[in-house]
Amino acid sequence: MKKTTINTLLVLILTGLAFSCDSEENKKGRFLLKGNEKMEENDPKSAMGFYREALEMDSTYADAYYNKALAHLQLNQLTETIQDLSLAIRYKPDYYDAIFQRGLGYLDNGEFYNAREDGKKLLLLDDKNWKSYFLKGLVEEKLKNFPEALNAFTKASELNPKNSDLLVNQATILYYQKDFAAAQQVLNEAMDINPLEPNLHNLKSMIYFDEQNYTGALDAVEKAISLDKSQAYFYNNKGLYLLFLDRQEEALDLINQSIKMDSKNPFALRNKGIYYVMKGDKISALQYLVELNQDFPDMDLVEEYLEKAYTL
């Protein structure tokens, strides 16, 4: 249920350049721009071919490594993305955008302390850029340092007040801290900026669920799904709410759909365990809940429903 609502805002800003004469510098620049054209055509594989051509001419060409990294990212090749970003930074140590993207990549790869180091570098390079604090907030959230995360997201929002995602980030941390009233207040501010932000409505649904307003939770998550049908955890949350509205079979279909979309979400496995407890199937419930209780002892509802499973 509580998969983070934080949107990492991967704005893939390609680096380009202008040129006029046929120097060696401009020849490699042409390959860079041809690669960028392919990226705009949503053809990252062809784009990488042009970036490689540029790198054959200059193996220290930081912009080509950076753009090639973004092509890998489009193909969900996270290891290659981080490798190319690291090369871009090797040859251009103050490359802000490359450090930012690598920090996000480290986060997605579970390398939280490497991401923290990149966050520190960004703050040294530019402590007036909202992205410096945004990355810091994401790292501290992953490390469960919630006060530090909230301070960082608040600072990012002060620097970029029209960005509704940053407000949703703040509300997410307040939700983790169980300050539901403050979270709702921040979400209302985000609504004023962008009422069509799906993560906003998903987070509202999670607050309603914790307040035992299951109908409100269902309505809110259905709004999130109507705005973005690609998020597995939206369907999983809807499945959870349906379980508590005594619509177990509908719930199971959605939970299974979520697992097909993202098999690594432990909250979906927990919800299957809850389903089997509600159906009185002790053996199946224990298959899910025992391991989850070992691996995620702080996950909400796991201990409660494990105890219920043992009493079946």
PDB file of C-alpha atoms in Angstrom:
ATOM      1  CA  MET A   1       0.000   0.000   0.000  1.00  0.00           C
ATOM      2  CA  LYS A   2       2.645   2.540   1.014  1.00  0.00           C
ATOM      3  CA  LYS A   3       4.849   2.414  -2.010  1.00  0.00           C
ATOM      4  CA  THR A   4       6.228   5.912  -2.185  1.00  0.00           C
ATOM      5  CA  THR A   5       4.190   8.459  -4.044  1.00  0.00           C
ATOM      6  CA  ILE A   6       7.316  10.475  -4.709  1.00  0.00           C
ATOM      7  CA  ASN A   7       7.739  11.250  -8.372  1.00  0.00           C
ATOM      8  CA  THR A   8      11.450  11.385  -9.185  1.00  0.00           C
ATOM      9  CA  LEU A   9      10.825  13.917 -11.958  1.00  0.00           C
ATOM     10  CA  LEU A  10      13.255  12.391 -14.402  1.00  0.00           C
ATOM     11  CA  VAL A  11      13.322  15.291 -16.818  1.00  0.00           C
ATOM     12  CA  LEU A  12      15.475  13.994 -19.620  1.00  0.00           C
ATOM     13  CA  ILE A  13      17.183  17.190 -20.716  1.00  0.00           C
ATOM     14  CA  LEU A  14      19.492  16.420 -23.583  1.00  0.00           C
ATOM     15  CA  THR A  15      22.646  18.424 -24.050  1.00  0.00           C
ATOM     16  CA  GLY A  16      23.146  19.977 -27.467  1.00  0.00           C
ATOM     17  CA  LEU A  17      25.267  22.679 -29.089  1.00  0.00           C
ATOM     18  CA  ALA A  18      25.435  25.036 -32.019  1.00  0.00           C
ATOM     19  CA  PHE A  19      28.134  25.078 -34.667  1.00  0.00           C
ATOM     20  CA  SER A  20      28.936  26.740 -37.972  1.00  0.00           C
ATOM     21  CA  CYS A  21      32.153  25.394 -39.470  1.00  0.00           C
ATOM     22  CA  ASP A  22      33.486  21.896 -40.148  1.00  0.00           C
ATOM     23  CA  SER A  23      35.988  21.568 -37.317  1.00  0.00           C
ATOM     24  CA  GLU A  24      36.609  18.278 -35.489  1.00  0.00           C
ATOM     25  CA  GLU A  25      34.642  19.718 -32.597  1.00  0.00           C
ATOM     26  CA  ASN A  26      31.641  20.368 -34.784  1.00  0.00           C
ATOM     27  CA  LYS A  27      31.769  16.944 -36.446  1.00  0.00           C
ATOM     28  CA  LYS A  28      31.358  15.217 -33.101  1.00  0.00           C
ATOM     29  CA  GLY A  29      28.689  17.792 -32.276  1.00  0.00           C
ATOM     30  CA  ARG A  30      26.737  16.743 -35.338  1.00  0.00           C
ATOM     31  CA  PHE A  31      26.646  13.147 -34.081  1.00  0.00           C
ATOM     32  CA  LEU A  32      25.390  14.441 -30.746  1.00  0.00           C
ATOM     33  CA  LEU A  33      22.557  16.368 -32.370  1.00  0.00           C
ATOM     34  CA  LYS A  34      21.633  13.447 -34.624  1.00  0.00           C
ATOM     35  CA  GLY A  35      21.387  11.314 -31.529  1.00  0.00           C
ATOM     36  CA  ASN A  36      19.172  13.926 -29.921  1.00  0.00           C
ATOM     37  CA  GLU A  37      16.895  13.879 -32.950  1.00  0.00           C
ATOM     38  CA  LYS A  38      16.477  10.127 -32.536  1.00  0.00           C
ATOM     39  CA  MET A  39      15.680  10.598 -28.866  1.00  0.00           C
ATOM     40  CA  GLU A  40      12.973  13.090 -29.834  1.00  0.00           C
ATOM     41  CA  GLU A  41      11.619  10.401 -32.179  1.00  0.00           C
ATOM     42  CA  ASN A  42      11.554   7.985 -29.215  1.00  0.00           C
ATOM     43  CA  ASP A  43      14.283   5.821 -30.752  1.00  0.00           C
ATOM     44  CA  PRO A  44      16.939   5.561 -28.026  1.00  0.00           C
ATOM     45  CA  LYS A  45      18.695   2.574 -29.614  1.00  0.00           C
ATOM     46  CA  SER A  46      19.471   4.518 -32.786  1.00  0.00           C
ATOM     47  CA  ALA A  47      20.369   7.551 -30.678  1.00  0.00           C
ATOM     48  CA  MET A  48      23.037   5.552 -28.863  1.00  0.00           C
ATOM     49  CA  GLY A  49      24.656   4.695 -32.187  1.00  0.00           C
ATOM     50  CA  PHE A  50      25.209   8.386 -32.914  1.00  0.00           C
ATOM     51  CA  TYR A  51      26.459   9.069 -29.393  1.00  0.00           C
ATOM     52  CA  ARG A  52      28.973   6.239 -29.804  1.00  0.00           C
ATOM     53  CA  GLU A  53      30.144   7.825 -33.056  1.00  0.00           C
ATOM     54  CA  ALA A  54      30.770  11.063 -31.170  1.00  0.00           C
ATOM     55  CA  LEU A  55      32.671   9.180 -28.467  1.00  0.00           C
ATOM     56  CA  GLU A  56      34.847   7.449 -31.055  1.00  0.00           C
ATOM     57  CA  MET A  57      35.991  10.902 -32.088  1.00  0.00           C
ATOM     58  CA  ASP A  58      36.488  12.059 -28.486  1.00  0.00           C
ATOM     59  CA  SER A  59      36.510   9.507 -25.672  1.00  0.00           C
ATOM     60  CA  THR A  60      36.359  12.340 -23.109  1.00  0.00           C
ATOM     61  CA  TYR A  61      33.175  13.905 -24.536  1.00  0.00           C
ATOM     62  CA  ALA A  62      31.108  14.382 -21.363  1.00  0.00           C
ATOM     63  CA  ASP A  63      27.930  15.529 -23.127  1.00  0.00           C
ATOM     64  CA  ALA A  64      27.874  12.397 -25.293  1.00  0.00           C
ATOM     65  CA  TYR A  65      28.199  10.174 -22.216  1.00  0.00           C
ATOM     66  CA  TYR A  66      25.414  12.122 -20.547  1.00  0.00           C
ATOM     67  CA  ASN A  67      23.005  11.878 -23.484  1.00  0.00           C
ATOM     68  CA  LYS A  68      23.895   8.217 -24.011  1.00  0.00           C
ATOM     69  CA  ALA A  69      23.061   7.623 -20.344  1.00  0.00           C
ATOM     70  CA  LEU A  70      19.602   9.102 -20.898  1.00  0.00           C
ATOM     71  CA  ALA A  71      19.108   6.775 -23.872  1.00  0.00           C
ATOM     72  CA  HIS A  72      19.975   3.809 -21.638  1.00  0.00           C
ATOM     73  CA  LEU A  73      17.528   5.155 -19.062  1.00  0.00           C
ATOM     74  CA  GLN A  74      14.754   5.223 -21.642  1.00  0.00           C
ATOM     75  CA  LEU A  75      15.457   1.510 -22.184  1.00  0.00           C
ATOM     76  CA  ASN A  76      15.386   0.808 -18.416  1.00  0.00           C
ATOM     77  CA  GLN A  77      19.102  -0.092 -18.484  1.00  0.00           C
ATOM     78  CA  LEU A  78      19.948   1.330 -15.085  1.00  0.00           C
ATOM     79  CA  THR A  79      23.463  -0.103 -14.701  1.00  0.00           C
ATOM     80  CA  GLU A  80      24.547   1.301 -18.064  1.00  0.00           C
ATOM     81  CA  THR A  81      22.899   4.615 -17.220  1.00  0.00           C
ATOM     82  CA  ILE A  82      24.924   4.979 -14.031  1.00  0.00           C
ATOM     83  CA  GLN A  83      28.135   3.920 -15.790  1.00  0.00           C
ATOM     84  CA  ASP A  84      27.766   6.539 -18.530  1.00  0.00           C
ATOM     85  CA  LEU A  85      26.810   9.261 -16.076  1.00  0.00           C
ATOM     86  CA  SER A  86      29.903   8.431 -14.037  1.00  0.00           C
ATOM     87  CA  LEU A  87      32.044   8.816 -17.165  1.00  0.00           C
ATOM     88  CA  ALA A  88      30.413  12.154 -17.928  1.00  0.00           C
ATOM     89  CA  ILE A  89      31.256  13.299 -14.396  1.00  0.00           C
ATOM     90  CA  ARG A  90      34.827  11.954 -14.644  1.00  0.00           C
ATOM     91  CA  TYR A  91      35.506  14.201 -17.613  1.00  0.00           C
ATOM     92  CA  LYS A  92      33.418  17.118 -16.323  1.00  0.00           C
ATOM     93  CA  PRO A  93      33.463  17.013 -12.493  1.00  0.00           C
ATOM     94  CA  ASP A  94      31.057  19.942 -12.044  1.00  0.00           C
ATOM     95  CA  TYR A  95      28.423  18.471 -14.417  1.00  0.00           C
ATOM     96  CA  TYR A  96      25.329  19.326 -12.363  1.00  0.00           C
ATOM     97  CA  ASP A  97      22.699  17.549 -14.483  1.00  0.00           C
ATOM     98  CA  ALA A  98      24.796  14.380 -14.704  1.00  0.00           C
ATOM     99  CA  ILE A  99      25.303  14.296 -10.937  1.00  0.00           C
ATOM    100  CA  PHE A 100      21.575  14.843 -10.386  1.00  0.00           C
ATOM    101  CA  GLN A 101      20.570  12.064 -12.774  1.00  0.00           C
ATOM    102  CA  ARG A 102      23.175   9.703 -11.303  1.00  0.00           C
ATOM    103  CA  GLY A 103      21.827  10.405  -7.827  1.00  0.00           C
ATOM    104  CA  LEU A 104      18.358   9.413  -9.006  1.00  0.00           C
ATOM    105  CA  GLY A 105      19.839   6.336 -10.650  1.00  0.00           C
ATOM    106  CA  TYR A 106      21.576   5.313  -7.444  1.00  0.00           C
ATOM    107  CA  LEU A 107      18.273   5.692  -5.606  1.00  0.00           C
ATOM    108  CA  ASP A 108      16.469   3.460  -8.090  1.00  0.00           C
ATOM    109  CA  ASN A 109      19.302   0.952  -7.747  1.00  0.00           C
ATOM    110  CA  GLY A 110      19.100   0.895  -3.952  1.00  0.00           C
ATOM    111  CA  GLU A 111      22.482   2.620  -3.534  1.00  0.00           C
ATOM    112  CA  PHE A 112      21.207   5.180  -1.059  1.00  0.00           C
ATOM    113  CA  TYR A 113      24.549   6.272   0.378  1.00  0.00           C
ATOM    114  CA  ASN A 114      26.016   6.854  -3.089  1.00  0.00           C
ATOM    115  CA  ALA A 115      22.923   8.924  -3.857  1.00  0.00           C
ATOM    116  CA  ARG A 116      23.488  10.892  -0.651  1.00  0.00           C
ATOM    117  CA  GLU A 117      27.042  11.723  -1.770  1.00  0.00           C
ATOM    118  CA  ASP A 118      25.726  13.013  -5.088  1.00  0.00           C
ATOM    119  CA  GLY A 119      23.203  15.103  -3.196  1.00  0.00           C
ATOM    120  CA  LYS A 120      26.009  16.673  -1.188  1.00  0.00           C
ATOM    121  CA  LYS A 121      27.873  17.467  -4.417  1.00  0.00           C
ATOM    122  CA  LEU A 122      24.808  19.190  -5.856  1.00  0.00           C
ATOM    123  CA  LEU A 123      24.412  21.390  -2.797  1.00  0.00           C
ATOM    124  CA  LEU A 124      28.070  22.416  -3.041  1.00  0.00           C
ATOM    125  CA  LEU A 125      27.645  23.202  -6.736  1.00  0.00           C
ATOM    126  CA  ASP A 126      24.335  25.067  -6.458  1.00  0.00           C
ATOM    127  CA  ASP A 127      22.450  25.505  -3.198  1.00  0.00           C
ATOM    128  CA  LYS A 128      19.877  27.726  -4.921  1.00  0.00           C
ATOM    129  CA  ASN A 129      18.625  24.979  -7.243  1.00  0.00           C
ATOM    130  CA  TRP A 130      15.496  23.126  -6.078  1.00  0.00           C
ATOM    131  CA  LYS A 131      16.805  19.853  -7.526  1.00  0.00           C
ATOM    132  CA  SER A 132      19.687  19.843  -5.033  1.00  0.00           C
ATOM    133  CA  TYR A 133      17.213  19.724  -2.148  1.00  0.00           C
ATOM    134  CA  PHE A 134      14.861  17.414  -4.021  1.00  0.00           C
ATOM    135  CA  LEU A 135      17.543  14.728  -4.293  1.00  0.00           C
ATOM    136  CA  LYS A 136      18.493  15.237  -0.648  1.00  0.00           C
ATOM    137  CA  GLY A 137      14.853  14.778   0.331  1.00  0.00           C
ATOM    138  CA  LEU A 138      14.513  11.575  -1.667  1.00  0.00           C
ATOM    139  CA  VAL A 139      17.639  10.122  -0.079  1.00  0.00           C
ATOM    140  CA  GLU A 140      16.633  11.004   3.464  1.00  0.00           C
ATOM    141  CA  GLU A 141      13.155   9.571   2.836  1.00  0.00           C
ATOM    142  CA  LYS A 142      14.687   6.262   1.718  1.00  0.00           C
ATOM    143  CA  LEU A 143      16.896   6.254   4.830  1.00  0.00           C
ATOM    144  CA  LYS A 144      13.797   7.011   6.953  1.00  0.00           C
ATOM    145  CA  ASN A 145      15.258  10.279   8.201  1.00  0.00           C
ATOM    146  CA  PHE A 146      11.851  11.917   7.896  1.00  0.00           C
ATOM    147  CA  PRO A 147      12.490  15.309   9.562  1.00  0.00           C
ATOM    148  CA  GLU A 148      15.521  15.862   7.291  1.00  0.00           C
ATOM    149  CA  ALA A 149      13.515  14.738   4.260  1.00  0.00           C
ATOM    150  CA  LEU A 150      10.667  17.118   5.098  1.00  0.00           C
ATOM    151  CA  ASN A 151      13.071  20.042   5.533  1.00  0.00           C
ATOM    152  CA  ALA A 152      14.687  19.289   2.177  1.00  0.00           C
ATOM    153  CA  PHE A 153      11.387  19.001   0.305  1.00  0.00           C
ATOM    154  CA  THR A 154      10.129  22.193   1.951  1.00  0.00           C
ATOM    155  CA  LYS A 155      13.246  24.054   0.815  1.00  0.00           C
ATOM    156  CA  ALA A 156      12.870  22.631  -2.710  1.00  0.00           C
ATOM    157  CA  SER A 157       9.263  23.817  -2.770  1.00  0.00           C
ATOM    158  CA  GLU A 158      10.257  27.304  -1.608  1.00  0.00           C
ATOM    159  CA  LEU A 159      12.655  27.499  -4.554  1.00  0.00           C
ATOM    160  CA  ASN A 160      10.084  26.076  -6.997  1.00  0.00           C
ATOM    161  CA  PRO A 161       6.666  26.988  -5.558  1.00  0.00           C
ATOM    162  CA  LYS A 162       4.641  26.076  -8.666  1.00  0.00           C
ATOM    163  CA  ASN A 163       5.784  22.444  -8.609  1.00  0.00           C
ATOM    164  CA  SER A 164       2.899  20.402  -7.169  1.00  0.00           C
ATOM    165  CA  ASP A 165       5.000  17.228  -6.982  1.00  0.00           C
ATOM    166  CA  LEU A 166       7.227  18.813  -4.355  1.00  0.00           C
ATOM    167  CA  LEU A 167       4.185  19.496  -2.203  1.00  0.00           C
ATOM    168  CA  VAL A 168       3.078  15.883  -2.633  1.00  0.00           C
ATOM    169  CA  ASN A 169       6.543  14.865  -1.448  1.00  0.00           C
ATOM    170  CA  GLN A 170       6.084  16.962   1.695  1.00  0.00           C
ATOM    171  CA  ALA A 171       2.644  15.475   2.292  1.00  0.00           C
ATOM    172  CA  THR A 172       4.074  11.977   1.859  1.00  0.00           C
ATOM    173  CA  ILE A 173       6.574  12.545   4.645  1.00  0.00           C
ATOM    174  CA  LEU A 174       3.861  13.979   6.888  1.00  0.00           C
ATOM    175  CA  TYR A 175       1.803  10.873   6.138  1.00  0.00           C
ATOM    176  CA  TYR A 176       4.708   8.648   7.178  1.00  0.00           C
ATOM    177  CA  GLN A 177       4.843  10.652  10.405  1.00  0.00           C
ATOM    178  CA  LYS A 178       1.099  10.002  10.899  1.00  0.00           C
ATOM    179  CA  ASP A 179       0.332  13.730  10.780  1.00  0.00           C
ATOM    180  CA  PHE A 180      -2.699  13.260   8.549  1.00  0.00           C
ATOM    181  CA  ALA A 181      -4.185  16.716   9.116  1.00  0.00           C
ATOM    182  CA  ALA A 182      -0.965  18.458   8.043  1.00  0.00           C
ATOM    183  CA  ALA A 183      -0.608  16.099   5.073  1.00  0.00           C
ATOM    184  CA  GLN A 184      -4.149  16.911   3.914  1.00  0.00           C
ATOM    185  CA  GLN A 185      -3.456  20.632   4.237  1.00  0.00           C
ATOM    186  CA  VAL A 186      -0.366  20.376   2.024  1.00  0.00           C
ATOM    187  CA  LEU A 187      -2.279  18.229  -0.476  1.00  0.00           C
ATOM    188  CA  ASN A 188      -4.933  20.936  -0.680  1.00  0.00           C
ATOM    189  CA  GLU A 189      -2.176  23.388  -1.631  1.00  0.00           C
ATOM    190  CA  ALA A 190      -1.010  20.963  -4.313  1.00  0.00           C
ATOM    191  CA  MET A 191      -4.599  20.634  -5.558  1.00  0.00           C
ATOM    192  CA  ASP A 192      -4.720  24.383  -6.126  1.00  0.00           C
ATOM    193  CA  ILE A 193      -1.657  24.092  -8.382  1.00  0.00           C
ATOM    194  CA  ASN A 194      -2.429  20.853 -10.217  1.00  0.00           C
ATOM    195  CA  PRO A 195      -5.628  18.938  -9.409  1.00  0.00           C
ATOM    196  CA  LEU A 196      -4.754  16.364 -12.081  1.00  0.00           C
ATOM    197  CA  GLU A 197      -1.664  15.019 -10.299  1.00  0.00           C
ATOM    198  CA  PRO A 198      -2.405  11.266  -9.826  1.00  0.00           C
ATOM    199  CA  ASN A 199      -0.019  10.738  -6.905  1.00  0.00           C
ATOM    200  CA  LEU A 200      -1.869  13.436  -5.018  1.00  0.00           C
ATOM    201  CA  HIS A 201      -5.122  11.465  -5.200  1.00  0.00           C
ATOM    202  CA  ASN A 202      -3.367   8.193  -4.387  1.00  0.00           C
ATOM    203  CA  LEU A 203      -1.893   9.712  -1.241  1.00  0.00           C
ATOM    204  CA  LYS A 204      -5.315  11.067  -0.295  1.00  0.00           C
ATOM    205  CA  SER A 205      -6.652   7.529  -0.616  1.00  0.00           C
ATOM    206  CA  MET A 206      -3.968   6.219   1.748  1.00  0.00           C
ATOM    207  CA  ILE A 207      -4.847   8.838   4.353  1.00  0.00           C
ATOM    208  CA  TYR A 208      -8.542   7.988   4.071  1.00  0.00           C
ATOM    209  CA  PHE A 209      -7.740   4.297   4.506  1.00  0.00           C
ATOM    210  CA  ASP A 210      -5.734   4.906   7.673  1.00  0.00           C
ATOM    211  CA  GLU A 211      -8.691   6.947   8.947  1.00  0.00           C
ATOM    212  CA  GLN A 212     -10.912   3.913   8.165  1.00  0.00           C
ATOM    213  CA  ASN A 213     -12.821   5.886   5.537  1.00  0.00           C
ATOM    214  CA  TYR A 214     -12.729   3.031   3.027  1.00  0.00           C
ATOM    215  CA  THR A 215     -15.297   4.513   0.645  1.00  0.00           C
ATOM    216  CA  GLY A 216     -13.381   7.778   0.495  1.00  0.00           C
ATOM    217  CA  ALA A 217     -10.164   5.832  -0.072  1.00  0.00           C
ATOM    218  CA  LEU A 218     -11.738   3.943  -2.965  1.00  0.00           C
ATOM    219  CA  ASP A 219     -13.054   7.102  -4.598  1.00  0.00           C
ATOM    220  CA  ALA A 220      -9.658   8.810  -4.321  1.00  0.00           C
ATOM    221  CA  VAL A 221      -7.641   5.925  -5.744  1.00  0.00           C
ATOM    222  CA  GLU A 222     -10.097   5.516  -8.623  1.00  0.00           C
ATOM    223  CA  LYS A 223      -9.420   9.170  -9.443  1.00  0.00           C
ATOM    224  CA  ALA A 224      -5.673   8.420  -9.403  1.00  0.00           C
ATOM    225  CA  ILE A 225      -6.162   5.463 -11.758  1.00  0.00           C
ATOM    226  CA  SER A 226      -8.284   7.551 -14.128  1.00  0.00           C
ATOM    227  CA  LEU A 227      -5.358   9.968 -14.402  1.00  0.00           C
ATOM    228  CA  ASP A 228      -2.596   7.344 -14.715  1.00  0.00           C
ATOM    229  CA  LYS A 229      -3.377   3.735 -15.573  1.00  0.00           C
ATOM    230  CA  SER A 230       0.269   2.618 -15.567  1.00  0.00           C
ATOM    231  CA  GLN A 231       0.996   2.560 -11.828  1.00  0.00           C
ATOM    232  CA  ALA A 232       0.884  -0.910 -10.288  1.00  0.00           C
ATOM    233  CA  TYR A 233       0.565   0.356  -6.735  1.00  0.00           C
ATOM    234  CA  PHE A 234      -2.631   2.269  -7.564  1.00  0.00           C
ATOM    235  CA  TYR A 235      -4.323  -1.023  -8.455  1.00  0.00           C
ATOM    236  CA  ASN A 236      -2.866  -2.689  -5.382  1.00  0.00           C
ATOM    237  CA  ASN A 237      -4.223   0.076  -3.162  1.00  0.00           C
ATOM    238  CA  LYS A 238      -7.636  -0.223  -4.783  1.00  0.00           C
ATOM    239  CA  GLY A 239      -7.516  -3.959  -4.115  1.00  0.00           C
ATOM    240  CA  LEU A 240      -6.738  -3.319  -0.448  1.00  0.00           C
ATOM    241  CA  TYR A 241      -9.642  -0.935  -0.048  1.00  0.00           C
ATOM    242  CA  LEU A 242     -12.015  -3.406  -1.699  1.00  0.00           C
ATOM    243  CA  LEU A 243     -10.899  -6.069   0.792  1.00  0.00           C
ATOM    244  CA  PHE A 244     -12.092  -3.842   3.623  1.00  0.00           C
ATOM    245  CA  LEU A 245     -15.310  -3.089   1.772  1.00  0.00           C
ATOM    246  CA  ASP A 246     -16.077  -6.834   1.738  1.00  0.00           C
ATOM    247  CA  ARG A 247     -15.529  -7.177  -2.026  1.00  0.00           C
ATOM    248  CA  GLN A 248     -12.775  -9.761  -1.771  1.00  0.00           C
ATOM    249  CA  GLU A 249     -12.937 -11.345  -5.220  1.00  0.00           C
ATOM    250  CA  GLU A 250     -12.789  -7.994  -6.997  1.00  0.00           C
ATOM    251  CA  ALA A 251      -9.930  -7.115  -4.687  1.00  0.00           C
ATOM    252  CA  LEU A 252      -7.960 -10.246  -5.539  1.00  0.00           C
ATOM    253  CA  ASP A 253      -8.224  -9.546  -9.282  1.00  0.00           C
ATOM    254  CA  LEU A 254      -6.727  -6.083  -8.778  1.00  0.00           C
ATOM    255  CA  ILE A 255      -3.992  -7.306  -6.435  1.00  0.00           C
ATOM    256  CA  ASN A 256      -3.000  -9.976  -8.960  1.00  0.00           C
ATOM    257  CA  GLN A 257      -3.029  -7.360 -11.721  1.00  0.00           C
ATOM    258  CA  SER A 258      -0.701  -5.219  -9.630  1.00  0.00           C
ATOM    259  CA  ILE A 259       1.675  -8.144  -9.067  1.00  0.00           C
ATOM    260  CA  LYS A 260       1.824  -8.813 -12.823  1.00  0.00           C
ATOM    261  CA  MET A 261       2.769  -5.176 -13.364  1.00  0.00           C
ATOM    262  CA  ASP A 262       5.323  -5.104 -10.517  1.00  0.00           C
ATOM    263  CA  SER A 263       6.254  -8.414  -8.933  1.00  0.00           C
ATOM    264  CA  LYS A 264       8.642  -6.746  -6.452  1.00  0.00           C
ATOM    265  CA  ASN A 265       6.057  -4.792  -4.464  1.00  0.00           C
ATOM    266  CA  PRO A 266       5.813  -6.456  -1.021  1.00  0.00           C
ATOM    267  CA  PHE A 267       2.609  -4.576  -0.232  1.00  0.00           C
ATOM    268  CA  ALA A 268       0.806  -6.533  -2.947  1.00  0.00           C
ATOM    269  CA  LEU A 269       2.020  -9.799  -1.408  1.00  0.00           C
ATOM    270  CA  ARG A 270       0.827  -8.589   1.986  1.00  0.00           C
ATOM    271  CA  ASN A 271      -2.588  -7.839   0.539  1.00  0.00           C
ATOM    272  CA  LYS A 272      -2.817 -11.371  -0.845  1.00  0.00           C
ATOM    273  CA  GLY A 273      -2.047 -12.641   2.638  1.00  0.00           C
ATOM    274  CA  ILE A 274      -4.835 -10.472   4.047  1.00  0.00           C
ATOM    275  CA  TYR A 275      -7.185 -11.824   1.375  1.00  0.00           C
ATOM    276  CA  TYR A 276      -6.477 -15.411   2.418  1.00  0.00           C
ATOM    277  CA  VAL A 277      -7.004 -14.556   6.090  1.00  0.00           C
ATOM    278  CA  MET A 278     -10.382 -13.074   5.214  1.00  0.00           C
ATOM    279  CA  LYS A 279     -11.219 -16.223   3.232  1.00  0.00           C
ATOM    280  CA  GLY A 280     -10.185 -18.461   6.145  1.00  0.00           C
ATOM    281  CA  ASP A 281      -7.315 -20.108   4.223  1.00  0.00           C
ATOM    282  CA  LYS A 282      -4.659 -20.420   6.928  1.00  0.00           C
ATOM    283  CA  ILE A 283      -2.028 -22.270   4.859  1.00  0.00           C
ATOM    284  CA  SER A 284      -2.082 -19.788   1.975  1.00  0.00           C
ATOM    285  CA  ALA A 285      -2.136 -16.811   4.333  1.00  0.00           C
ATOM    286  CA  LEU A 286       0.924 -18.020   6.219  1.00  0.00           C
ATOM    287  CA  GLN A 287       2.828 -18.586   2.975  1.00  0.00           C
ATOM    288  CA  TYR A 288       2.708 -14.839   2.417  1.00  0.00           C
ATOM    289  CA  LEU A 289       2.644 -13.309   5.877  1.00  0.00           C
ATOM    290  CA  VAL A 290       5.344 -15.285   7.685  1.00  0.00           C
ATOM    291  CA  GLU A 291       8.083 -14.275   5.245  1.00  0.00           C
ATOM    292  CA  LEU A 292       6.826 -10.689   5.024  1.00  0.00           C
ATOM    293  CA  ASN A 293       6.913 -10.397   8.808  1.00  0.00           C
ATOM    294  CA  GLN A 294      10.549 -11.521   8.756  1.00  0.00           C
ATOM    295  CA  ASP A 295      11.617  -9.249   5.903  1.00  0.00           C
ATOM    296  CA  PHE A 296       9.426  -6.205   6.649  1.00  0.00           C
ATOM    297  CA  PRO A 297       8.634  -6.286  10.376  1.00  0.00           C
ATOM    298  CA  ASP A 298       7.470  -2.645  10.397  1.00  0.00           C
ATOM    299  CA  MET A 299       5.005  -2.993   7.520  1.00  0.00           C
ATOM    300  CA  ASP A 300       1.493  -1.997   8.558  1.00  0.00           C
ATOM    301  CA  LEU A 301      -1.087  -4.785   8.942  1.00  0.00           C
ATOM    302  CA  VAL A 302       1.398  -7.656   8.549  1.00  0.00           C
ATOM    303  CA  GLU A 303       1.743  -8.537  12.231  1.00  0.00           C
ATOM    304  CA  GLU A 304      -1.973  -8.038  12.837  1.00  0.00           C
ATOM    305  CA  TYR A 305      -3.019 -10.373  10.044  1.00  0.00           C
ATOM    306  CA  LEU A 306      -0.287 -12.892  10.796  1.00  0.00           C
ATOM    307  CA  GLU A 307      -1.742 -13.228  14.290  1.00  0.00           C
ATOM    308  CA  LYS A 308      -5.202 -13.661  12.779  1.00  0.00           C
ATOM    309  CA  ALA A 309      -3.845 -16.308  10.393  1.00  0.00           C
ATOM    310  CA  TYR A 310      -2.430 -18.363  13.260  1.00  0.00           C
ATOM    311  CA  THR A 311      -5.860 -18.396  14.938  1.00  0.00           C
ATOM    312  CA  LEU A 312      -7.678 -19.767  11.881  1.00  0.00           C
TER     313      LEU A 312
END
